[in-house]
CSV table of C-alpha atoms in Angstrom, one decimal:
chain,number,residue,atom,x,y,z
A,98,MET,CA,-66.3,-27.0,54.7
A,99,GLN,CA,-63.1,-26.6,56.3
A,100,VAL,CA,-63.2,-26.7,60.5
A,101,PHE,CA,-59.8,-26.5,61.1
A,102,LYS,CA,-57.3,-23.8,59.8
A,103,ARG,CA,-54.1,-24.8,58.8
A,104,HIS,CA,-52.1,-23.0,61.7
A,105,HIS,CA,-54.5,-25.5,63.9
A,106,ASN,CA,-52.0,-28.1,62.6
A,107,THR,CA,-49.0,-26.1,63.7
A,108,LEU,CA,-50.5,-25.6,67.2
A,109,ALA,CA,-51.4,-29.7,67.5
A,110,ARG,CA,-47.7,-30.6,66.7
A,111,VAL,CA,-46.9,-28.0,69.2
A,112,PHE,CA,-48.8,-29.8,72.0
A,113,VAL,CA,-48.2,-33.0,71.4
A,114,ILE,CA,-44.4,-32.1,71.5
A,115,SER,CA,-44.8,-30.1,74.7
A,116,GLY,CA,-46.6,-33.3,76.0
A,117,LEU,CA,-43.9,-36.0,75.0
A,118,LEU,CA,-41.1,-33.3,76.4
A,119,ALA,CA,-43.1,-32.9,79.2
A,120,ILE,CA,-44.0,-36.8,80.0
A,121,VAL,CA,-39.6,-37.4,79.6
A,122,GLY,CA,-39.3,-34.3,81.9
A,123,LEU,CA,-41.0,-35.6,84.7
A,124,ALA,CA,-39.8,-39.2,84.3
A,125,VAL,CA,-36.1,-37.4,84.1
A,126,GLY,CA,-37.2,-35.3,87.3
A,127,GLY,CA,-38.3,-37.8,89.2
A,128,SER,CA,-35.4,-40.2,88.6
A,129,ALA,CA,-33.2,-37.7,90.1
A,130,ILE,CA,-35.1,-36.7,92.9
A,131,THR,CA,-35.3,-40.6,94.2
A,132,ARG,CA,-31.4,-41.0,93.9
A,133,SER,CA,-30.8,-37.5,95.0
A,134,PRO,CA,-29.9,-37.5,99.1
A,135,TRP,CA,-32.7,-35.7,99.9
A,136,TRP,CA,-34.8,-38.7,98.9
A,137,THR,CA,-32.5,-41.4,99.7
A,138,LYS,CA,-31.1,-39.7,103.0
A,139,VAL,CA,-27.4,-40.1,101.9
A,140,GLY,CA,-25.2,-38.4,104.8
A,141,GLU,CA,-28.1,-37.7,107.1
A,142,PRO,CA,-27.2,-39.8,110.5
A,143,PRO,CA,-31.2,-40.8,112.1
A,144,ASP,CA,-32.1,-39.9,115.5
A,145,GLN,CA,-30.7,-42.7,117.9
A,146,PRO,CA,-31.6,-43.3,121.2
A,147,VAL,CA,-27.9,-43.1,122.0
A,148,PRO,CA,-25.3,-40.7,119.9
A,149,PHE,CA,-23.2,-43.8,119.2
A,150,SER,CA,-19.8,-43.0,117.6
A,151,HIS,CA,-18.4,-45.6,115.1
A,152,LYS,CA,-15.1,-43.3,115.1
A,153,HIS,CA,-14.3,-43.3,118.8
A,154,HIS,CA,-15.1,-47.0,119.1
A,155,TYR,CA,-13.6,-48.3,115.9
A,156,GLU,CA,-10.9,-45.9,115.7
A,157,GLU,CA,-9.8,-44.2,118.5
A,158,LEU,CA,-10.8,-47.4,120.9
A,159,GLY,CA,-9.4,-50.2,118.2
A,160,ILE,CA,-13.0,-52.2,119.3
A,161,ASP,CA,-13.6,-54.7,116.7
A,162,CYS,CA,-16.5,-54.9,114.3
A,163,ARG,CA,-17.7,-58.5,115.4
A,164,TYR,CA,-18.1,-57.0,119.3
A,165,CYS,CA,-20.9,-54.8,119.0
A,166,HIS,CA,-22.0,-56.8,115.7
A,167,TRP,CA,-21.7,-60.5,116.7
A,168,SER,CA,-23.8,-62.0,114.3
A,169,VAL,CA,-22.3,-60.3,111.0
A,170,THR,CA,-20.4,-63.9,110.6
A,171,GLU,CA,-23.0,-66.1,110.8
A,172,SER,CA,-26.3,-64.6,110.3
A,173,ALA,CA,-28.2,-62.4,107.5
A,174,HIS,CA,-28.3,-59.9,110.0
A,175,ALA,CA,-25.3,-57.8,111.6
A,176,GLY,CA,-27.7,-57.5,115.1
A,177,VAL,CA,-27.0,-54.6,117.0
A,178,PRO,CA,-25.5,-54.3,120.9
A,179,SER,CA,-27.7,-55.4,123.4
A,180,SER,CA,-27.3,-53.1,126.3
A,181,GLU,CA,-25.5,-56.0,127.7
A,182,VAL,CA,-22.9,-55.7,125.6
A,183,CYS,CA,-22.5,-51.6,125.9
A,184,MET,CA,-22.5,-52.3,129.7
A,185,THR,CA,-19.5,-54.1,129.6
A,186,CYS,CA,-17.6,-51.1,129.4
A,187,HIS,CA,-20.0,-48.6,130.6
A,188,SER,CA,-20.3,-50.2,133.7
A,189,GLN,CA,-16.9,-49.2,134.7
A,190,ILE,CA,-16.6,-46.0,132.4
A,191,TRP,CA,-19.1,-42.9,131.8
A,192,THR,CA,-20.7,-44.3,134.6
A,193,ASN,CA,-22.9,-40.9,135.1
A,194,SER,CA,-22.7,-39.7,131.7
A,195,PRO,CA,-26.6,-38.6,131.0
A,196,LEU,CA,-25.8,-39.4,127.2
A,197,LEU,CA,-25.8,-43.3,128.4
A,198,GLU,CA,-29.0,-42.7,130.5
A,199,PRO,CA,-31.2,-44.9,127.9
A,200,VAL,CA,-28.6,-47.5,127.9
A,201,ARG,CA,-28.4,-47.6,132.2
A,202,ASP,CA,-31.9,-47.9,132.1
A,203,SER,CA,-32.7,-50.5,129.3
A,204,TYR,CA,-29.9,-52.5,131.2
A,205,ASN,CA,-31.8,-52.2,134.6
A,206,ASN,CA,-35.6,-52.2,133.6
A,207,ASN,CA,-34.6,-55.7,131.2
A,208,LYS,CA,-35.7,-54.2,128.2
A,209,SER,CA,-34.4,-53.4,124.7
A,210,LEU,CA,-33.2,-50.3,123.2
A,211,VAL,CA,-34.8,-49.3,120.1
A,212,TRP,CA,-32.4,-48.2,117.6
A,213,ASN,CA,-33.7,-46.7,114.3
A,214,LYS,CA,-32.2,-48.1,111.2
A,215,VAL,CA,-29.6,-46.3,109.2
A,216,ASN,CA,-30.0,-48.9,106.1
A,217,ASN,CA,-33.7,-50.0,105.3
A,218,LEU,CA,-34.0,-52.3,102.4
A,219,PRO,CA,-37.3,-53.1,101.1
A,220,GLU,CA,-39.0,-56.1,102.2
A,221,PHE,CA,-38.8,-57.7,98.8
A,222,VAL,CA,-35.3,-57.6,99.0
A,223,TYR,CA,-33.2,-60.4,100.8
A,224,PHE,CA,-29.5,-59.5,102.1
A,225,ASP,CA,-26.9,-61.8,103.7
A,226,HIS,CA,-24.6,-60.4,106.3
A,227,SER,CA,-22.8,-63.6,106.4
A,228,ALA,CA,-22.9,-64.4,102.9
A,229,HIS,CA,-20.3,-61.3,102.2
A,230,VAL,CA,-18.1,-60.9,105.0
A,231,ASN,CA,-17.4,-65.0,104.7
A,232,LYS,CA,-16.4,-64.4,101.1
A,233,GLY,CA,-13.9,-61.4,101.3
A,234,ILE,CA,-16.4,-58.5,101.2
A,235,SER,CA,-15.3,-55.8,104.0
A,236,CYS,CA,-17.7,-53.7,105.7
A,237,ALA,CA,-16.3,-50.5,103.7
A,238,SER,CA,-17.6,-51.8,100.5
A,239,CYS,CA,-21.7,-51.2,101.6
A,240,HIS,CA,-20.7,-48.6,104.8
A,241,GLY,CA,-17.7,-46.5,103.4
A,242,GLY,CA,-15.8,-44.9,105.7
A,243,ILE,CA,-17.9,-45.6,108.7
A,244,GLU,CA,-14.7,-45.6,111.2
A,245,LYS,CA,-14.9,-42.1,110.7
A,246,MET,CA,-18.5,-41.6,111.9
A,247,HIS,CA,-19.2,-39.9,115.0
A,248,LEU,CA,-22.5,-40.6,113.7
A,249,THR,CA,-24.0,-43.1,111.7
A,250,HIS,CA,-25.5,-42.2,108.5
A,251,LYS,CA,-26.1,-43.8,105.1
A,252,SER,CA,-22.8,-43.3,103.0
A,253,GLN,CA,-24.4,-45.2,99.8
A,254,TYR,CA,-27.6,-45.4,97.9
A,255,PHE,CA,-28.5,-49.2,97.4
A,256,SER,CA,-30.0,-49.1,94.2
A,257,MET,CA,-30.4,-52.6,92.5
A,258,GLN,CA,-28.2,-51.5,90.1
A,259,TRP,CA,-25.4,-50.1,92.6
A,260,CYS,CA,-25.6,-54.0,93.9
A,261,LEU,CA,-25.5,-55.2,90.9
A,262,ASP,CA,-22.1,-53.8,89.8
A,263,CYS,CA,-21.0,-55.4,92.4
A,264,HIS,CA,-22.5,-59.0,91.5
A,265,ARG,CA,-21.0,-58.5,88.4
A,266,ASN,CA,-17.5,-58.0,88.9
A,267,PRO,CA,-16.8,-58.8,92.8
A,268,GLU,CA,-13.1,-58.7,91.8
A,269,LYS,CA,-13.4,-54.9,92.2
A,270,HIS,CA,-13.8,-55.3,96.4
A,271,ILE,CA,-12.8,-58.7,97.4
A,272,ARG,CA,-10.3,-59.1,99.9
A,273,PRO,CA,-8.6,-61.7,101.8
A,274,LYS,CA,-11.5,-63.1,104.4
A,275,GLU,CA,-9.1,-61.9,107.1
A,276,GLU,CA,-9.1,-58.5,106.3
A,277,VAL,CA,-12.8,-57.8,106.0
A,278,PHE,CA,-13.1,-56.1,109.3
A,279,ASN,CA,-9.8,-54.2,108.8
A,280,MET,CA,-11.2,-50.4,107.6
A,281,TYR,CA,-7.5,-49.5,106.5
A,282,TYR,CA,-6.9,-52.2,104.5
A,283,LYS,CA,-4.8,-51.3,101.4
A,284,THR,CA,-4.4,-53.6,98.4
A,285,PRO,CA,-0.4,-54.3,98.5
A,286,ARG,CA,1.7,-52.3,95.8
A,287,THR,CA,4.2,-54.6,95.1
A,288,GLU,CA,4.9,-57.8,94.3
A,289,ASP,CA,6.6,-58.8,97.6
A,290,GLU,CA,3.9,-57.4,99.7
A,291,MET,CA,1.6,-59.4,97.8
A,292,LYS,CA,3.3,-62.7,97.7
A,293,ALA,CA,3.7,-62.0,101.9
A,294,MET,CA,-0.2,-61.1,102.1
A,295,LEU,CA,-1.0,-64.6,99.9
A,296,GLU,CA,1.1,-66.8,101.9
A,297,ARG,CA,0.2,-65.0,105.5
A,298,TYR,CA,-3.3,-66.3,104.5
A,299,ASN,CA,-2.4,-69.9,102.9
A,300,ILE,CA,-4.0,-68.7,99.6
A,301,PRO,CA,-2.5,-70.3,96.7
A,302,TYR,CA,-1.3,-68.7,93.7
A,303,ASP,CA,0.8,-69.3,90.2
A,304,PRO,CA,4.4,-67.8,91.1
A,305,ASN,CA,4.8,-67.2,87.4
A,306,SER,CA,1.2,-65.1,87.8
A,307,ILE,CA,1.5,-63.0,90.8
A,308,PRO,CA,-1.3,-60.6,90.9
A,309,ARG,CA,-0.1,-56.7,90.3
A,310,ASN,CA,-3.2,-54.7,91.2
A,311,GLN,CA,-6.6,-55.2,92.9
A,312,LEU,CA,-8.3,-56.8,89.9
A,313,GLU,CA,-5.9,-59.6,89.1
A,314,LEU,CA,-5.9,-60.1,93.1
A,315,GLY,CA,-10.0,-60.3,92.8
A,316,LYS,CA,-9.7,-62.9,90.0
A,317,LEU,CA,-7.6,-65.1,92.2
A,318,LEU,CA,-10.0,-64.8,95.0
A,319,VAL,CA,-13.4,-65.0,93.4
A,320,LYS,CA,-11.7,-68.5,92.4
A,321,HIS,CA,-10.2,-69.6,95.8
A,322,TYR,CA,-13.7,-68.9,97.4
A,323,ASN,CA,-15.7,-70.7,95.0
A,324,ILE,CA,-17.7,-67.6,94.0
A,325,HIS,CA,-19.9,-68.5,90.7
A,326,LYS,CA,-20.0,-65.0,89.1
A,327,GLU,CA,-22.7,-66.6,86.5
A,328,GLN,CA,-25.0,-66.8,89.4
A,329,LEU,CA,-24.9,-63.5,91.2
A,330,SER,CA,-27.0,-61.6,88.8
A,331,ASP,CA,-29.7,-64.0,89.0
A,332,CYS,CA,-33.2,-62.6,90.6
A,333,SER,CA,-33.7,-65.5,92.8
A,334,ILE,CA,-29.9,-64.1,94.7
A,335,CYS,CA,-31.7,-61.0,96.4
A,336,HIS,CA,-35.2,-61.2,95.7
A,337,ARG,CA,-37.0,-64.8,97.7
């Protein structure tokens, strides 16, 4: 005795295919959502105790990154400025600004300002600022045009793939170490400009093979700074 009719086979196929398509759709949709600005908060400045402007301090006043992020060349963490650092200037200027009341309160009562992280990496990811800046990777490579930001926000979504793209191809981003904190740095365009820069920073080069672009310069710097590309994709580099 036949329990199911022939058209039930067609219905079964439709249900199976629909189920598979739904699973694929959920996977693709979930991936798209977790990479969207709505989820990653790229471009959205978090609330801070003080509305600090990198544009004003770096671009307009010319204050070097290291004045505030004093530990960036020596430790894994870039460090945020203490209220004492802020008050080296603001004990003299904007002394009555209500915007800076939290800084004055922190300084006078010897209690730390609590800043909210802009880039909050997972606990299983290890990132060392000093390892990057001391090998010629600029602030701009990860933080984008931060010198233009009135309020600091993420400029990149730090996915594993995004990091690996740089680790596998550091030539695209590396620059002379002396230019790491120069947010206006441009790769020299002419042979004379390239030679002048290499000589200025005592970077050895072959006079018969002067770099002509960023990739060629990057290859030269990778060798000069003893960067072992083959190790940069090892799991233990970022996961310890």
